[in-house]
Amino acid sequence: MPGLSGEWYEALKGEFRQPYYAQLFKTIKEEYSTRQIFPPSDDIFNAFHFTQLSDVKVVILGQDPYHNDGQAHGMCFSVKENVDIPPSLVNIYQELHEDLGCYIPNHGFLQKWADQGVLLLNTVLTVRAHQANSHRGIGWEKFTDAAISVLNQQDRPIVFLLWGRPAQMKKSMLNNPNHLILEAPHPSPLSAYRGFFGCKHFSQTNDFLKLHGLAPIDWQIENK
């Protein structure tokens, strides 16, 4: 699997020398050689590739990659343009429509967000095909916790969107008063009606960014 580069590599290179990462790398290599694993190995670190550290303005924390064929490509909640929009992203689009009036696009590729500084980071970066959460506990959480810690230490305003319990468990790591932390239930159809709908996180994010002299996010994903 290709590693990190640029600012993220400099910030996280110490992790690659840790014993846990050596074991993680060994486990992942074995998994990819013996099973069907998502995303493709070249895409594992796409969240970091698409949004360099100094560009991050918003962090959306997911749990682990989509586990059905052709969905995961290294950015949480995103799928490639020719893939059906997953239910959680359908609900994200619905909230965007209600909150900001964005029309609901015909695909789920979220690179436009990443290009504007929205880090789309799963807490676990790989998964076995059709087995949700199957790579929980093999070491990815330590690595992504290190990334979250780096983000927490940034002395500029960043918005953290914590949707669902796994993401909210990271709240204790986020103690920098420069940042805004917004919490809501997960956008999954199982929980979105418990408070994700109506949370207005997208408008709150933009209000916070503008308050601090930063350009708001253009959340509209255009039709293809």
C-alpha atoms as one frame of an Amber mdcrd trajectory, in Angstrom:
protein
   0.000   0.000   0.000   1.412   3.412  -0.910   2.243   5.466   2.139   1.583
   9.050   3.080   3.349  12.006   1.526   3.842  15.695   2.156   2.593  17.336
   5.329   0.737  14.299   6.612   3.851  12.153   6.277   5.891  14.687   8.244
   3.219  14.854  10.962   2.723  11.093  11.276   6.075   9.563  10.317   6.757
   8.655  13.933   3.815   6.240  13.817   5.450   4.165  11.084   8.284   3.315
  13.487   5.959   2.078  16.229   5.616  -1.659  16.937   1.839  -1.508  16.514
   2.232  -0.159  12.976   4.664  -2.905  11.993   2.095  -5.463  13.158  -0.716
  -3.576  11.406   1.235  -3.496   8.142   1.918  -7.229   8.387  -1.763  -7.979
   9.101  -3.006  -5.799   6.248  -0.540  -7.325   3.786  -1.740 -10.816   4.736
  -5.416  -9.784   4.498  -5.037  -8.297   1.014  -3.196 -11.379  -0.223  -5.731
 -13.891   1.110  -9.133 -12.144   1.158 -11.182  -9.524  -0.625 -10.487  -6.254
   1.201 -11.867  -2.770   0.619 -10.874  -0.186  -0.443  -8.282  -1.137  -3.104
  -4.874  -0.943  -1.442  -3.857   2.088  -3.503  -6.822   4.009  -2.030  -6.303
   3.306   1.689  -4.854   6.751   2.474  -6.938   8.776   0.011  -8.454  10.973
   2.745  -4.931  12.227   3.504  -3.924  12.466  -0.151  -6.923  14.586  -1.126
  -6.763  16.980   1.853  -3.337  18.004   3.110  -2.961  18.919   6.764  -2.626
  22.680   6.337  -5.785  22.740   4.186  -8.087  21.030   6.711 -10.998  23.221
   7.793 -13.590  20.545   8.560 -13.229  16.933   9.722 -15.990  14.371   9.170
 -15.224  11.171  11.074 -16.635   7.922   9.769 -16.348   4.450  11.287 -14.930
   2.086   8.661 -15.156   1.809   4.855 -18.212   0.672   2.960 -17.994  -3.125
   2.681 -19.923  -3.849  -0.522 -18.346  -4.261  -3.960 -17.015  -1.115  -5.592
 -18.088   1.334  -2.895 -15.099   2.240  -0.718 -12.354   4.414  -2.165 -10.666
   5.846   0.906 -12.917   8.787   1.880 -15.688   8.268   4.423 -19.264   8.365
   3.089 -18.021   8.891  -0.513 -18.419   6.522  -3.464 -17.261   6.805  -7.066
 -19.587   8.485  -9.562 -20.892   5.288 -11.165 -21.831   3.636  -7.833 -25.293
   3.776  -6.251 -25.511   6.367  -3.467 -25.464   4.505  -0.112 -28.323   5.128
   2.347 -26.259   7.152   4.841 -25.141   9.525   2.101 -28.740   9.788   0.847
 -29.606  11.068   4.325 -26.619  13.451   4.368 -27.835  14.898   1.082 -31.353
  15.194   2.501 -30.091  17.167   5.502 -28.029  19.381   3.191 -31.166  20.068
   1.167 -33.176  20.972   4.260 -30.353  22.997   5.843 -28.842  24.888   2.905
 -31.183  24.237  -0.009 -28.653  22.137  -1.937 -30.266  20.011  -4.629 -29.760
  16.263  -4.261 -27.125  15.159  -6.796 -27.148  12.028  -8.910 -23.903  10.553
  -7.556 -21.964  10.221  -4.299 -18.408  11.282  -5.169 -17.372  13.803  -2.499
 -13.972  14.914  -3.790 -15.289  18.483  -4.143 -15.580  18.611  -0.338 -12.092
  17.181   0.149 -10.619  19.729  -2.269 -12.046  22.526  -0.104 -10.526  21.254
   3.133 -13.075  18.697   4.363 -11.106  15.708   5.663 -13.272  12.611   5.137
 -11.585  10.264   7.600 -12.689   6.830   8.746 -11.351   5.722  12.135 -10.589
   2.296  10.579  -9.183   2.422   7.037  -9.866  -1.095   5.686 -12.569  -3.771
   5.881 -13.213  -7.321   4.685 -15.772  -7.592   1.909 -19.320  -7.815   3.265
 -18.149  -7.842   6.921 -18.731  -4.457   8.535 -16.217  -3.539  11.241 -14.117
  -6.632  10.501 -10.826  -4.707  10.811 -11.700  -3.041  14.071  -8.982  -3.473
  16.670  -6.076  -4.425  14.383  -4.295  -1.100  14.847  -5.941   1.437  12.573
  -7.550   3.221  15.512  -4.133   4.031  16.979  -3.028   5.477  13.664  -6.132
   7.584  13.073  -6.084   8.702  16.726  -2.602  10.051  16.024  -4.006  11.970
  13.049  -6.870  13.326  15.167  -4.345  14.401  17.807  -2.336  16.269  15.158
  -5.507  18.032  14.022  -6.441  18.911  17.605  -3.052  20.615  18.023  -3.531
  22.930  15.032  -3.782  26.544  16.177  -6.394  27.517  13.582 -10.161  26.998
  13.665 -11.311  23.538  12.561 -14.833  22.105  12.724 -15.212  18.468  13.811
 -18.465  16.763  12.803 -18.982  13.732  15.038 -21.870  11.646  13.756 -22.695
   8.533  15.752 -21.156   6.910  18.787 -17.803   5.742  17.317 -17.022   9.272
  16.153 -18.257  10.828  19.395 -15.898   8.601  21.383 -13.082  10.770  19.953
 -14.493  13.916  21.577 -12.270  13.532  24.646  -9.234  13.991  22.371 -10.504
  17.350  21.129  -9.670  19.919  23.795  -8.385  22.834  21.715 -10.597  25.922
  22.257  -9.912  27.085  18.684 -12.093  24.310  17.323 -15.840  23.713  17.044
 -17.220  20.264  17.841 -20.673  19.370  16.551 -22.353  16.076  17.486 -25.369
  14.288  16.030 -26.660  10.733  15.582 -25.253   8.805  12.650 -26.915   9.508
   9.266 -27.660   5.798   8.842 -31.351   5.006   8.205 -31.307   3.257  11.593
 -30.569   6.465  13.508 -30.879   9.564  11.307 -34.404  10.279  12.564 -33.086
  10.542  16.146 -31.537  13.937  15.512 -29.292  13.858  12.467 -32.158  15.301
  10.457 -32.473  18.893  11.576 -28.987  19.129  13.120 -28.034  21.928  10.686
 -24.361  21.028  10.944 -23.579  22.325   7.467 -24.872  25.839   8.070 -23.338
  25.895  11.554 -19.990  24.895  10.041 -20.116  27.681   7.487 -21.203  30.251
  10.062 -18.197  29.307  12.226 -15.759  29.454   9.315 -17.042  32.864   8.210
 -16.895  34.139  11.798 -13.165  33.331  11.774 -12.512  34.913   8.382 -12.388
  31.647   6.454 -14.182  30.833   3.217 -17.282  28.703   3.812 -17.570  25.256
   2.243 -19.567  25.026  -0.972 -21.390  21.843  -0.008 -23.268  21.467  -3.318
 -22.126  18.354  -5.143 -23.023  18.952  -8.791 -24.774  16.427 -10.974 -22.718
  14.427 -13.440
